[in-house]
Amino acid sequence: MQPLNSLSPGQLRQKIRRGEFTGPTAGLAAGFAQANLLIVNQAQAYDFLLFCQRNPQACPLLDVTDVGSAVSRYAAPGADIRTDLPRYRIYRHGVLEEEVCDISAHWQDDMVAFLIGCSFSFESALLANDVPVRHIEDNHNVPMYISNRQCRPAGQFSGPMVVSMRPMPTEKVVRAVQVTSRFPGVHGAPVHIGDPAALGIGDLAQPDFGNASRLNEGEVPVFWACGVTPQAVAMHSKPPLAITHAPGHMLICDVRNEQLGVI
Amino acid sequence: MQPLNSLSPGQLRQKIRRGEFTGPTAGLAAGFAQANLLIVNQAQAYDFLLFCQRNPQACPLLDVTDVGSAVSRYAAPGADIRTDLPRYRIYRHGVLEEEVCDISAHWQDDMVAFLIGCSFSFESALLANDVPVRHIEDNHNVPMYISNRQCRPAGQFSGPMVVSMRPMPTEKVVRAVQVTSRFPGVHGAPVHIGDPAALGIGDLAQPDFGNASRLNEGEVPVFWACGVTPQAVAMHSKPPLAITHAPGHMLICDVRNEQLGVI
């Protein structure tokens, strides 16, 4: 059997579609973008699309499907969004109801799927530039914090920006800004460097999501807008029905990370 | 009296609002972004917002107003969109009906205004980098062509990409790509360099809009996605009512050109 990490995006999605792989997708299809998923009904779609337009750092859109279509024509044209992610979460009125590996039975013909850029893309760019990524080194989930920065509201959607944090030696910070600035489609440049209190974060050891990262002597915490923001905001507004990917179980796209670079 | 080109964006808009200036805005409020305007009713707004999301080179959104609000909260918070552009065009079912200096009487409480980035911003960056801009040198409107590239359709909106052309010496082309790549919010990098036939353009001397530019011996035509695209596409789909700026009579924003640079 071919090792998973040698498979193409299409081959991986086939495997996932057949139920042969239901795990997290980190590290798979190296070089290809992976996407956060949020599906809502048409009644919520305009406000959410506008929310993303107004908050491009937290909600960088890779693609939005046509109403009722389960195909992402521009980011993953070969994928069926109902079956090709390893794991989904179903929320009703903002409450998590169940986790499933296939949402065909939940699909409705007025649904719209939003695919949102994921930090996996810029983390490979950081590693390629010799900027360390602690939570990859230590093999845990990235630490995420609810910040005191409010997103720009849009219709029924509003809420605080969730940020992810990566600690690094001072001498790596400039390069980290340069490298991630190239990728506005996957959160782009950091939103803050240094003192967590400036973002209203009291204790780095107590993240709101994920796991705390070690901060070594002399290291600086660097914060990026996080793809958990759109989900947190969408849940906060309690739409009748919302379907998301399960954390870490992303859609593997046909677009390469480098194609998302503006330079 | 203060010369016009020494006035701030807010001072200029006051003057325009009072009916004291009704001309084209090129060259005013140096350093500040100017915006293309398209206003439609809520029934058309979702499809148009999605069209812009799918075609960011032709339709880079600077801001989208809340339904019924004439204030661009993020691009020009001090402006009233109904009075602060020097000249507007009213289209009904895709047909130009009249040109006016104030649209207060036409405003409806379900209207949404789209502000779209304008090439004025990247032209000042080109000039600052010693890349010549022929139509500014020769003081005529930029030449624009309907290309054979189709925009990505969205709902009721579809159509070809309109491109603008700037001729330049071969040795300036690389710098032109670098400079404009920094500004995805105002059309970004060129879409094509060289042979016009590759875009389906038969004769550079016969632009579809604007005026032909001189091409000197050894110069290369460089093509960018053009802000006329969204208007052409919107008109093509014949919405019951659409209001735009009159060509060259833009909204002067409070955002600086450099703030639109991703690096």
PDB file of N, CA and C in Angstrom, chain B residues 69-113:
ATOM      1  N   SER B  69     -27.523  51.545   4.135  1.00  0.00           N
ATOM      2  CA  SER B  69     -26.629  52.590   4.676  1.00  0.00           C
ATOM      3  C   SER B  69     -25.837  53.254   3.559  1.00  0.00           C
ATOM      4  N   ALA B  70     -25.753  54.576   3.591  1.00  0.00           N
ATOM      5  CA  ALA B  70     -24.996  55.322   2.577  1.00  0.00           C
ATOM      6  C   ALA B  70     -23.600  55.663   3.086  1.00  0.00           C
ATOM      7  N   VAL B  71     -23.186  54.969   4.162  1.00  0.00           N
ATOM      8  CA  VAL B  71     -21.866  55.242   4.740  1.00  0.00           C
ATOM      9  C   VAL B  71     -20.943  54.048   4.528  1.00  0.00           C
ATOM     10  N   SER B  72     -19.765  54.315   3.989  1.00  0.00           N
ATOM     11  CA  SER B  72     -18.733  53.304   3.840  1.00  0.00           C
ATOM     12  C   SER B  72     -17.892  53.327   5.112  1.00  0.00           C
ATOM     13  N   ARG B  73     -18.277  52.468   6.056  1.00  0.00           N
ATOM     14  CA  ARG B  73     -17.707  52.534   7.398  1.00  0.00           C
ATOM     15  C   ARG B  73     -16.197  52.328   7.407  1.00  0.00           C
ATOM     16  N   TYR B  74     -15.684  51.521   6.457  1.00  0.00           N
ATOM     17  CA  TYR B  74     -14.286  51.117   6.547  1.00  0.00           C
ATOM     18  C   TYR B  74     -13.369  51.820   5.543  1.00  0.00           C
ATOM     19  N   ALA B  75     -13.916  52.279   4.416  1.00  0.00           N
ATOM     20  CA  ALA B  75     -13.055  52.917   3.415  1.00  0.00           C
ATOM     21  C   ALA B  75     -13.159  54.446   3.455  1.00  0.00           C
ATOM     22  N   ALA B  76     -14.336  54.959   3.819  1.00  0.00           N
ATOM     23  CA  ALA B  76     -14.538  56.411   3.822  1.00  0.00           C
ATOM     24  C   ALA B  76     -15.623  56.764   4.830  1.00  0.00           C
ATOM     25  N   PRO B  77     -15.320  56.569   6.127  1.00  0.00           N
ATOM     26  CA  PRO B  77     -16.367  56.707   7.142  1.00  0.00           C
ATOM     27  C   PRO B  77     -17.020  58.089   7.192  1.00  0.00           C
ATOM     28  N   GLY B  78     -16.314  59.116   6.747  1.00  0.00           N
ATOM     29  CA  GLY B  78     -16.902  60.457   6.797  1.00  0.00           C
ATOM     30  C   GLY B  78     -17.743  60.808   5.583  1.00  0.00           C
ATOM     31  N   ALA B  79     -17.818  59.906   4.620  1.00  0.00           N
ATOM     32  CA  ALA B  79     -18.486  60.245   3.350  1.00  0.00           C
ATOM     33  C   ALA B  79     -19.947  59.830   3.356  1.00  0.00           C
ATOM     34  N   ASP B  80     -20.778  60.586   2.637  1.00  0.00           N
ATOM     35  CA  ASP B  80     -22.134  60.168   2.302  1.00  0.00           C
ATOM     36  C   ASP B  80     -22.104  59.778   0.823  1.00  0.00           C
ATOM     37  N   ILE B  81     -22.336  58.505   0.571  1.00  0.00           N
ATOM     38  CA  ILE B  81     -22.157  57.983  -0.789  1.00  0.00           C
ATOM     39  C   ILE B  81     -23.154  58.588  -1.771  1.00  0.00           C
ATOM     40  N   ARG B  82     -24.247  59.156  -1.250  1.00  0.00           N
ATOM     41  CA  ARG B  82     -25.286  59.717  -2.126  1.00  0.00           C
ATOM     42  C   ARG B  82     -24.934  61.095  -2.675  1.00  0.00           C
ATOM     43  N   THR B  83     -23.968  61.775  -2.019  1.00  0.00           N
ATOM     44  CA  THR B  83     -23.697  63.181  -2.381  1.00  0.00           C
ATOM     45  C   THR B  83     -22.217  63.471  -2.608  1.00  0.00           C
ATOM     46  N   ASP B  84     -21.330  62.546  -2.247  1.00  0.00           N
ATOM     47  CA  ASP B  84     -19.912  62.904  -2.152  1.00  0.00           C
ATOM     48  C   ASP B  84     -19.076  62.464  -3.346  1.00  0.00           C
ATOM     49  N   LEU B  85     -19.730  61.984  -4.403  1.00  0.00           N
ATOM     50  CA  LEU B  85     -19.021  61.776  -5.663  1.00  0.00           C
ATOM     51  C   LEU B  85     -19.442  62.906  -6.599  1.00  0.00           C
ATOM     52  N   PRO B  86     -18.551  63.344  -7.471  1.00  0.00           N
ATOM     53  CA  PRO B  86     -18.892  64.497  -8.306  1.00  0.00           C
ATOM     54  C   PRO B  86     -19.998  64.204  -9.325  1.00  0.00           C
ATOM     55  N   ARG B  87     -20.110  62.937  -9.733  1.00  0.00           N
ATOM     56  CA  ARG B  87     -21.059  62.656 -10.810  1.00  0.00           C
ATOM     57  C   ARG B  87     -21.399  61.160 -10.806  1.00  0.00           C
ATOM     58  N   TYR B  88     -22.679  60.880 -11.019  1.00  0.00           N
ATOM     59  CA  TYR B  88     -23.181  59.501 -10.978  1.00  0.00           C
ATOM     60  C   TYR B  88     -23.902  59.181 -12.281  1.00  0.00           C
ATOM     61  N   ARG B  89     -24.040  57.870 -12.522  1.00  0.00           N
ATOM     62  CA  ARG B  89     -24.869  57.425 -13.638  1.00  0.00           C
ATOM     63  C   ARG B  89     -25.952  56.485 -13.132  1.00  0.00           C
ATOM     64  N   ILE B  90     -27.158  56.689 -13.626  1.00  0.00           N
ATOM     65  CA  ILE B  90     -28.302  55.860 -13.235  1.00  0.00           C
ATOM     66  C   ILE B  90     -28.643  54.950 -14.406  1.00  0.00           C
ATOM     67  N   TYR B  91     -28.625  53.661 -14.165  1.00  0.00           N
ATOM     68  CA  TYR B  91     -28.980  52.676 -15.186  1.00  0.00           C
ATOM     69  C   TYR B  91     -30.239  51.951 -14.755  1.00  0.00           C
ATOM     70  N   ARG B  92     -31.199  51.821 -15.695  1.00  0.00           N
ATOM     71  CA  ARG B  92     -32.373  50.981 -15.443  1.00  0.00           C
ATOM     72  C   ARG B  92     -32.387  49.844 -16.452  1.00  0.00           C
ATOM     73  N   HIS B  93     -32.464  48.624 -15.936  1.00  0.00           N
ATOM     74  CA  HIS B  93     -32.428  47.439 -16.805  1.00  0.00           C
ATOM     75  C   HIS B  93     -31.243  47.502 -17.761  1.00  0.00           C
ATOM     76  N   GLY B  94     -30.113  47.973 -17.264  1.00  0.00           N
ATOM     77  CA  GLY B  94     -28.885  47.974 -18.056  1.00  0.00           C
ATOM     78  C   GLY B  94     -28.736  49.155 -19.004  1.00  0.00           C
ATOM     79  N   VAL B  95     -29.724  50.057 -19.033  1.00  0.00           N
ATOM     80  CA  VAL B  95     -29.670  51.192 -19.960  1.00  0.00           C
ATOM     81  C   VAL B  95     -29.395  52.482 -19.178  1.00  0.00           C
ATOM     82  N   LEU B  96     -28.402  53.243 -19.662  1.00  0.00           N
ATOM     83  CA  LEU B  96     -28.070  54.516 -19.016  1.00  0.00           C
ATOM     84  C   LEU B  96     -29.238  55.477 -19.177  1.00  0.00           C
ATOM     85  N   GLU B  97     -29.758  55.964 -18.039  1.00  0.00           N
ATOM     86  CA  GLU B  97     -30.932  56.815 -18.093  1.00  0.00           C
ATOM     87  C   GLU B  97     -30.555  58.282 -17.888  1.00  0.00           C
ATOM     88  N   GLU B  98     -29.699  58.537 -16.908  1.00  0.00           N
ATOM     89  CA  GLU B  98     -29.286  59.930 -16.708  1.00  0.00           C
ATOM     90  C   GLU B  98     -27.982  60.006 -15.921  1.00  0.00           C
ATOM     91  N   GLU B  99     -27.381  61.199 -15.986  1.00  0.00           N
ATOM     92  CA  GLU B  99     -26.165  61.467 -15.221  1.00  0.00           C
ATOM     93  C   GLU B  99     -26.499  62.604 -14.267  1.00  0.00           C
ATOM     94  N   VAL B 100     -26.188  62.409 -12.972  1.00  0.00           N
ATOM     95  CA  VAL B 100     -26.576  63.409 -11.963  1.00  0.00           C
ATOM     96  C   VAL B 100     -25.412  63.647 -11.010  1.00  0.00           C
ATOM     97  N   CYS B 101     -25.507  64.713 -10.212  1.00  0.00           N
ATOM     98  CA  CYS B 101     -24.450  65.046  -9.254  1.00  0.00           C
ATOM     99  C   CYS B 101     -24.844  64.698  -7.820  1.00  0.00           C
ATOM    100  N   ASP B 102     -26.002  64.118  -7.641  1.00  0.00           N
ATOM    101  CA  ASP B 102     -26.521  63.812  -6.299  1.00  0.00           C
ATOM    102  C   ASP B 102     -27.566  62.720  -6.494  1.00  0.00           C
ATOM    103  N   ILE B 103     -27.466  61.633  -5.733  1.00  0.00           N
ATOM    104  CA  ILE B 103     -28.442  60.551  -5.933  1.00  0.00           C
ATOM    105  C   ILE B 103     -29.386  60.408  -4.740  1.00  0.00           C
ATOM    106  N   SER B 104     -29.466  61.453  -3.900  1.00  0.00           N
ATOM    107  CA  SER B 104     -30.335  61.357  -2.715  1.00  0.00           C
ATOM    108  C   SER B 104     -31.763  60.980  -3.110  1.00  0.00           C
ATOM    109  N   ALA B 105     -32.242  61.538  -4.203  1.00  0.00           N
ATOM    110  CA  ALA B 105     -33.625  61.289  -4.621  1.00  0.00           C
ATOM    111  C   ALA B 105     -33.823  59.859  -5.142  1.00  0.00           C
ATOM    112  N   HIS B 106     -32.717  59.215  -5.504  1.00  0.00           N
ATOM    113  CA  HIS B 106     -32.810  57.858  -6.052  1.00  0.00           C
ATOM    114  C   HIS B 106     -32.557  56.787  -4.992  1.00  0.00           C
ATOM    115  N   TRP B 107     -32.132  57.202  -3.807  1.00  0.00           N
ATOM    116  CA  TRP B 107     -31.719  56.246  -2.786  1.00  0.00           C
ATOM    117  C   TRP B 107     -32.903  55.439  -2.277  1.00  0.00           C
ATOM    118  N   GLN B 108     -32.710  54.143  -2.088  1.00  0.00           N
ATOM    119  CA  GLN B 108     -33.763  53.274  -1.546  1.00  0.00           C
ATOM    120  C   GLN B 108     -33.209  52.539  -0.330  1.00  0.00           C
ATOM    121  N   ASP B 109     -34.105  52.180   0.590  1.00  0.00           N
ATOM    122  CA  ASP B 109     -33.606  51.673   1.877  1.00  0.00           C
ATOM    123  C   ASP B 109     -33.164  50.212   1.837  1.00  0.00           C
ATOM    124  N   ASP B 110     -33.153  49.593   0.645  1.00  0.00           N
ATOM    125  CA  ASP B 110     -32.569  48.250   0.540  1.00  0.00           C
ATOM    126  C   ASP B 110     -31.339  48.256  -0.377  1.00  0.00           C
ATOM    127  N   MET B 111     -30.754  49.436  -0.531  1.00  0.00           N
ATOM    128  CA  MET B 111     -29.602  49.512  -1.441  1.00  0.00           C
ATOM    129  C   MET B 111     -28.294  49.125  -0.746  1.00  0.00           C
ATOM    130  N   VAL B 112     -27.397  48.560  -1.554  1.00  0.00           N
ATOM    131  CA  VAL B 112     -26.062  48.174  -1.080  1.00  0.00           C
ATOM    132  C   VAL B 112     -25.043  48.794  -2.044  1.00  0.00           C
ATOM    133  N   ALA B 113     -24.048  49.468  -1.476  1.00  0.00           N
ATOM    134  CA  ALA B 113     -23.012  50.107  -2.302  1.00  0.00           C
ATOM    135  C   ALA B 113     -21.721  49.302  -2.239  1.00  0.00           C
TER     136      ALA B 113
END
